[in-house]
Each structure stands twice: as structure tokens, then as C-alpha cells.
């Protein structure tokens, strides 16, 4: 599952904002933090640069023989609520999952700046991926509610990095990234919409980070 999850992270960063209004599109596009996060990661762990190169070589070698198959990915949300964080109902997480599935199934037309790139719209397709809430916890405990884990924190806003991804640095440690897609919902500094870890990054920090203001469907500020 790890091999499948990691190449999705960049796409997920865009997919989770699929309901955005056109008037906000350019501002949101400029404020993704993935590139800044990759620069941070390469300084913290220089060995990741070699892994990225290995990834690119592997993709180039295997792309001609790659075939799609239906796959469902269980998603765990870690919500880090600070002193000024907005309250999110569980319905918002259900709506977000529904939008995510619609986007990856190409069930709705999304106006996005990338649509203007030559050949992009023609190459889009149903990815044959679905996203769901886990049926069981890492300890095999049965789960019958959306997996939304609320973590209280004294941190007002988070910088681009990994602090929100570990209990030791005041954040929330992920569920096993080989079995779950971890998404952290936080207050990010500098009006960043979110960021994702690209293929080849450390397993322990694999996942996506999204700002509260850009999470959910039909947000008022969109």
C-alpha cells in the first residue's frame, strides 16, 4: 500500500480542494506549501534527494507497463485544535471524503488552473481509486464512526515542516502509513493551503497537511 499512497500525495493536495471557487483559484494555487516542504525535507534529511532520483528512474522504467486496478484507501484525519482553531463537525469530514471520491472518479468538472495546460484535460480519467474511513484501528479494534482524531494543542499556527506529525513535537503521530493515509488538519502560517510529502520521503512523516480554511466542501471563504 505504501507504494500506491506516496505517488498520490501531490494529486491529493489538489484533489482535496476540488470545490474551490474560480475567484480564489489563483491565490490558492500560489499558496500550496509542497515545494517549500520538499526544500525543508532535503535540508533535514539530505539522503532523501537520492531516493527521489531513484523514484524518478523507477517511474520512467515502469510507466509503459503500469496498469490500473481498483483500490480503496482508508483515511485517518488528525485534527490539531489550537486556542483559535475553528470547530469542524464530523459532517464536514464526510463531505470532504465524498468530494475526494467524486474528484478521483472524474464525476464532476473542476475548474483549475492546470486545465489550461496543453493536453492536461484530455489525459484526465477515472483513477479507479476510492477513499474510505477505516473499518479497523491499528490494534484491530472495530470502528463504526468516521476516523477523526481530535488533538488539543497550545500551538497557534504551524510552520511548514513535520512538527504537527509527531506527539513528541506537540502534534499527532500517524497511524501506520503502510495501512492508512494520514491527513493532518491544522492552522498553517503564511496563508498556506497545505502540503504533501512526495515519493521517497520518510515513512514516519508520510501524509498530507491541510489548513482549516481550505478543508471541507462549500466553504464560505471559497
Coordinates of N, CA, C and O in Angstrom, one line a residue, residues 3-109:
X3 N 3.6 1.9 -1.6 CA 3.9 2.3 -3.0 C 2.8 3.1 -3.7 O 3.1 4.0 -4.4
X4 N 1.6 2.7 -3.4 CA 0.5 3.4 -4.0 C 0.2 4.7 -3.4 O -0.1 5.7 -4.1
X5 N 0.3 4.8 -2.1 CA -0.1 6.0 -1.4 C 0.8 7.2 -1.7 O 0.4 8.3 -2.0
X6 N 2.1 6.9 -1.8 CA 3.1 8.0 -1.9 C 2.9 8.8 -3.2 O 2.9 10.0 -3.2
X7 N 2.8 8.1 -4.4 CA 2.6 8.9 -5.6 C 1.3 9.7 -5.6 O 1.2 10.6 -6.4
X8 N 0.4 9.4 -4.8 CA -0.9 10.1 -4.8 C -0.8 11.4 -4.0 O -1.7 12.2 -4.2
X9 N 0.2 11.6 -3.2 CA 0.1 12.7 -2.3 C 0.0 14.1 -3.0 O -0.7 15.0 -2.6
X10 N 0.8 14.2 -4.1 CA 0.7 15.5 -4.8 C -0.7 15.7 -5.4 O -1.3 16.8 -5.3
X11 N -1.2 14.6 -6.0 CA -2.6 14.7 -6.5 C -3.6 15.0 -5.5 O -4.5 15.8 -5.7
X12 N -3.5 14.4 -4.3 CA -4.4 14.6 -3.2 C -4.4 16.0 -2.8 O -5.4 16.6 -2.4
X13 N -3.2 16.7 -2.8 CA -3.2 18.1 -2.3 C -4.1 18.9 -3.2 O -4.7 19.9 -2.7
X14 N -4.2 18.6 -4.5 CA -5.1 19.4 -5.3 C -6.5 18.8 -5.2 O -7.4 19.6 -5.2
X15 N -6.7 17.5 -5.1 CA -8.0 16.9 -5.1 C -8.8 17.4 -3.9 O -10.0 17.5 -4.0
X16 N -8.2 17.6 -2.8 CA -8.9 18.0 -1.6 C -9.5 19.4 -1.7 O -10.3 19.8 -0.9
X17 N -9.0 20.1 -2.6 CA -9.6 21.5 -2.8 C -10.4 21.6 -4.0 O -10.6 22.7 -4.6
X18 N -11.0 20.5 -4.5 CA -11.7 20.5 -5.7 C -12.9 21.4 -5.8 O -13.4 21.7 -6.9
X19 N -13.5 21.8 -4.7 CA -14.7 22.6 -4.7 C -14.4 24.1 -4.7 O -15.3 24.9 -4.6
X20 N -13.2 24.5 -4.9 CA -12.8 25.9 -4.8 C -13.5 26.7 -5.9 O -13.7 26.3 -7.0
X21 N -13.8 28.0 -5.5 CA -14.4 28.9 -6.5 C -13.3 29.5 -7.4 O -12.1 29.7 -7.0
X22 N -13.7 29.8 -8.6 CA -12.7 30.3 -9.5 C -12.1 31.6 -9.1 O -10.9 31.9 -9.4
X23 N -12.8 32.5 -8.3 CA -12.2 33.8 -7.9 C -11.1 33.6 -6.9 O -10.2 34.4 -6.8
X24 N -11.0 32.4 -6.2 CA -10.0 32.2 -5.3 C -8.9 31.3 -5.8 O -7.9 31.1 -5.2
X25 N -9.1 30.8 -7.1 CA -8.2 29.7 -7.6 C -6.7 30.1 -7.6 O -5.9 29.4 -7.2
X26 N -6.4 31.3 -8.2 CA -5.0 31.6 -8.3 C -4.4 31.8 -7.0 O -3.2 31.4 -6.8
X27 N -5.0 32.5 -6.0 CA -4.5 32.7 -4.7 C -4.2 31.3 -4.0 O -3.1 31.1 -3.4
X28 N -5.1 30.4 -4.1 CA -4.9 29.1 -3.5 C -3.8 28.3 -4.2 O -3.0 27.7 -3.6
X29 N -3.7 28.4 -5.5 CA -2.7 27.8 -6.3 C -1.3 28.2 -5.9 O -0.4 27.5 -5.7
X30 N -1.1 29.5 -5.7 CA 0.2 30.1 -5.3 C 0.6 29.7 -3.9 O 1.8 29.6 -3.6
X31 N -0.4 29.4 -3.0 CA -0.1 29.2 -1.6 C 0.0 27.7 -1.2 O 0.0 27.4 0.0
X32 N 0.1 26.8 -2.1 CA 0.4 25.4 -1.7 C 1.9 25.4 -1.2 O 2.7 26.1 -1.7
X33 N 2.1 24.6 -0.1 CA 3.4 24.6 0.5 C 4.3 23.4 0.2 O 5.3 23.2 0.9
X34 N 3.9 22.6 -0.8 CA 4.6 21.4 -1.0 C 6.0 21.6 -1.4 O 7.0 20.9 -1.0
X35 N 6.3 22.6 -2.3 CA 7.7 22.9 -2.7 C 8.5 23.3 -1.5 O 9.7 22.9 -1.4
X36 N 8.0 24.2 -0.7 CA 8.7 24.6 0.5 C 9.0 23.5 1.4 O 10.1 23.4 2.0
X37 N 8.0 22.5 1.5 CA 8.2 21.4 2.4 C 9.3 20.5 1.8 O 10.1 19.9 2.6
X38 N 9.3 20.3 0.5 CA 10.4 19.5 -0.1 C 11.8 20.1 0.2 O 12.7 19.3 0.4
X39 N 11.9 21.4 0.1 CA 13.2 22.0 0.4 C 13.5 21.8 1.9 O 14.7 21.6 2.2
X40 N 12.6 22.0 2.8 CA 12.8 21.7 4.2 C 13.3 20.3 4.4 O 14.3 20.0 5.1
X41 N 12.6 19.3 3.8 CA 12.9 17.9 4.0 C 14.3 17.6 3.4 O 15.1 16.8 4.0
X42 N 14.7 18.1 2.3 CA 16.0 17.9 1.7 C 17.1 18.4 2.6 O 18.3 17.9 2.6
X43 N 16.9 19.5 3.3 CA 17.9 20.0 4.2 C 18.0 19.2 5.5 O 19.1 19.0 6.1
X44 N 16.8 18.8 6.0 CA 16.8 18.0 7.2 C 17.3 16.6 7.0 O 18.0 16.0 7.9
X45 N 17.1 16.0 5.8 CA 17.5 14.6 5.5 C 18.0 14.6 4.1 O 17.3 14.3 3.2
X46 N 19.3 14.9 3.9 CA 19.9 15.0 2.6 C 19.8 13.7 1.8 O 19.7 13.7 0.5
X47 N 19.7 12.6 2.5 CA 19.6 11.3 1.8 C 18.3 11.2 1.0 O 18.2 10.3 0.0
X48 N 17.3 12.0 1.2 CA 16.0 11.9 0.5 C 16.2 12.3 -0.9 O 15.5 11.8 -1.8
X49 N 17.2 13.1 -1.2 CA 17.5 13.5 -2.6 C 17.8 12.3 -3.5 O 17.3 12.2 -4.6
X50 N 18.6 11.4 -3.0 CA 18.9 10.2 -3.7 C 17.7 9.3 -3.9 O 17.5 8.7 -5.0
X51 N 16.9 9.2 -2.9 CA 15.6 8.4 -3.0 C 14.7 9.0 -4.1 O 14.0 8.3 -4.8
X52 N 14.7 10.3 -4.2 CA 13.8 11.0 -5.2 C 14.4 10.6 -6.6 O 13.6 10.4 -7.5
X53 N 15.7 10.6 -6.7 CA 16.2 10.3 -8.0 C 15.9 8.8 -8.4 O 15.6 8.5 -9.5
X54 N 16.0 7.9 -7.4 CA 15.7 6.5 -7.6 C 14.2 6.4 -8.0 O 13.9 5.6 -8.9
X55 N 13.3 7.2 -7.4 CA 11.9 7.1 -7.7 C 11.7 7.5 -9.1 O 10.9 6.9 -9.9
X56 N 12.4 8.6 -9.6 CA 12.2 9.1 -10.9 C 12.6 8.1 -12.0 O 12.0 7.9 -13.0
X57 N 13.7 7.4 -11.7 CA 14.2 6.3 -12.6 C 13.2 5.2 -12.6 O 13.0 4.6 -13.7
X58 N 12.7 4.8 -11.5 CA 11.7 3.7 -11.4 C 10.5 4.0 -12.2 O 10.0 3.2 -13.0
X59 N 10.0 5.2 -12.0 CA 8.8 5.6 -12.7 C 9.0 5.6 -14.2 O 8.2 5.1 -15.0
X60 N 10.2 6.1 -14.7 CA 10.5 6.1 -16.1 C 10.6 4.7 -16.7 O 10.1 4.5 -17.8
X61 N 11.1 3.8 -15.9 CA 11.3 2.4 -16.4 C 9.9 1.7 -16.4 O 9.7 0.8 -17.3
X62 N 9.1 2.0 -15.5 CA 7.8 1.2 -15.3 C 6.6 1.8 -15.9 O 5.6 1.1 -16.0
X63 N 6.7 3.0 -16.4 CA 5.4 3.7 -16.8 C 4.7 3.0 -18.0 O 3.5 3.0 -18.1
X64 N 5.5 2.4 -18.9 CA 4.9 1.8 -20.0 C 4.1 0.5 -19.7 O 3.2 0.2 -20.4
X65 N 4.5 -0.1 -18.6 CA 3.9 -1.4 -18.3 C 2.9 -1.2 -17.1 O 2.3 -2.2 -16.7
X66 N 2.7 0.0 -16.6 CA 1.9 0.2 -15.5 C 0.4 0.0 -15.9 O 0.0 0.4 -16.9
X67 N -0.4 -0.7 -15.0 CA -1.8 -0.9 -15.3 C -2.6 -0.5 -14.0 O -2.1 -0.7 -12.9
X68 N -3.8 0.0 -14.2 CA -4.6 0.4 -13.1 C -5.4 -0.8 -12.6 O -5.8 -1.7 -13.4
X69 N -5.7 -0.7 -11.3 CA -6.7 -1.7 -10.8 C -7.4 -1.0 -9.6 O -6.9 -0.1 -9.0
X70 N -8.7 -1.3 -9.4 CA -9.5 -0.6 -8.4 C -8.8 -0.8 -7.0 O -8.3 -1.9 -6.7
X71 N -8.8 0.3 -6.2 CA -8.1 0.2 -4.9 C -8.8 1.2 -4.0 O -9.2 2.3 -4.4
X72 N -9.0 0.8 -2.7 CA -9.6 1.6 -1.7 C -8.6 2.0 -0.7 O -7.9 1.1 -0.1
X73 N -8.5 3.2 -0.3 CA -7.5 3.7 0.6 C -8.2 4.2 1.9 O -9.0 5.2 1.8
X74 N -8.0 3.6 3.1 CA -8.5 4.1 4.3 C -7.8 5.4 4.8 O -6.6 5.5 4.7
X75 N -8.6 6.4 5.2 CA -8.1 7.7 5.6 C -8.3 8.0 7.0 O -9.4 7.8 7.6
X76 N -7.3 8.5 7.7 CA -7.4 8.9 9.1 C -7.1 10.4 9.2 O -6.1 10.9 8.6
X77 N -8.0 11.2 9.8 CA -7.9 12.6 10.0 C -7.4 12.9 11.4 O -8.0 12.5 12.4
X78 N -6.3 13.7 11.5 CA -5.8 14.1 12.8 C -6.0 15.6 12.8 O -5.4 16.4 12.1
X79 N -6.9 16.1 13.7 CA -7.3 17.5 13.8 C -6.6 18.1 15.0 O -6.9 17.7 16.1
X80 N -5.7 19.1 14.7 CA -5.0 19.7 15.8 C -5.6 21.1 16.1 O -5.5 22.0 15.4
X81 N -6.4 21.1 17.2 CA -7.2 22.3 17.5 C -6.4 23.1 18.5 O -6.1 22.7 19.7
X82 N -6.1 24.3 18.1 CA -5.4 25.3 19.0 C -6.4 26.3 19.6 O -7.6 26.1 19.4
X83 N -5.9 27.3 20.3 CA -6.8 28.2 21.0 C -7.7 29.0 20.1 O -8.8 29.4 20.5
X84 N -7.4 29.2 18.8 CA -8.2 29.9 17.9 C -8.7 29.1 16.7 O -9.2 29.7 15.7
X85 N -8.6 27.8 16.8 CA -9.0 26.9 15.7 C -10.5 26.9 15.6 O -11.2 26.8 16.6
X86 N -11.0 26.9 14.3 CA -12.5 26.7 14.2 C -13.0 25.3 14.5 O -12.2 24.4 14.4
X87 N -14.2 25.2 14.9 CA -14.8 23.9 15.2 C -15.3 23.2 13.9 O -15.9 23.9 13.1
X88 N -14.9 22.0 13.6 CA -15.4 21.3 12.5 C -16.3 20.1 12.9 O -15.9 19.3 13.7
X89 N -17.5 20.0 12.3 CA -18.4 18.9 12.7 C -17.9 17.7 11.9 O -17.2 17.8 10.9
X90 N -18.3 16.5 12.3 CA -18.0 15.3 11.6 C -18.6 15.3 10.3 O -18.1 14.6 9.4
X91 N -19.7 16.0 10.1 CA -20.3 16.0 8.7 C -19.3 16.6 7.7 O -19.4 16.2 6.5
X92 N -18.5 17.6 8.1 CA -17.5 18.2 7.2 C -16.6 17.1 6.7 O -16.2 17.1 5.5
X93 N -16.2 16.2 7.5 CA -15.2 15.2 7.1 C -15.9 14.2 6.1 O -15.3 13.7 5.2
X94 N -17.1 13.9 6.4 CA -17.9 13.0 5.5 C -18.0 13.7 4.1 O -17.9 13.1 3.1
X95 N -18.3 15.0 4.1 CA -18.5 15.7 2.9 C -17.1 15.8 2.1 O -17.1 15.6 0.9
X96 N -16.0 16.0 2.9 CA -14.7 16.0 2.2 C -14.4 14.7 1.6 O -13.8 14.7 0.4
X97 N -14.7 13.6 2.2 CA -14.4 12.3 1.6 C -15.3 12.1 0.4 O -14.8 11.5 -0.6
X98 N -16.5 12.6 0.4 CA -17.4 12.4 -0.8 C -16.8 13.2 -2.0 O -16.8 12.7 -3.1
X99 N -16.4 14.4 -1.7 CA -15.8 15.3 -2.8 C -14.5 14.6 -3.3 O -14.3 14.6 -4.5
X100 N -13.7 14.1 -2.4 CA -12.5 13.5 -2.8 C -12.8 12.3 -3.8 O -12.1 12.1 -4.8
X101 N -13.7 11.5 -3.4 CA -14.1 10.3 -4.3 C -14.7 10.8 -5.6 O -14.4 10.2 -6.7
X102 N -15.5 11.9 -5.6 CA -16.0 12.4 -6.9 C -14.9 12.9 -7.8 O -14.9 12.7 -9.0
X103 N -13.9 13.6 -7.2 CA -12.8 14.1 -8.0 C -12.0 13.0 -8.6 O -11.7 13.1 -9.8
X104 N -11.7 12.0 -7.9 CA -10.8 11.0 -8.4 C -11.6 10.0 -9.4 O -11.0 9.3 -10.2
X105 N -12.9 10.0 -9.3 CA -13.7 9.3 -10.2 C -14.1 10.1 -11.5 O -14.7 9.6 -12.4
X106 N -13.7 11.3 -11.5 CA -14.0 12.3 -12.5 C -15.5 12.4 -12.7 O -16.0 12.4 -13.8
X107 N -16.2 12.5 -11.6 CA -17.6 12.6 -11.7 C -18.1 14.1 -11.7 O -19.3 14.3 -11.8
X108 N -17.2 15.0 -11.6 CA -17.6 16.4 -11.6 C -16.5 17.2 -12.3 O -15.3 16.8 -12.3
X109 N -16.9 18.3 -13.0 CA -16.0 19.1 -13.7 C -15.4 20.1 -12.7 O -16.1 20.8 -12.0

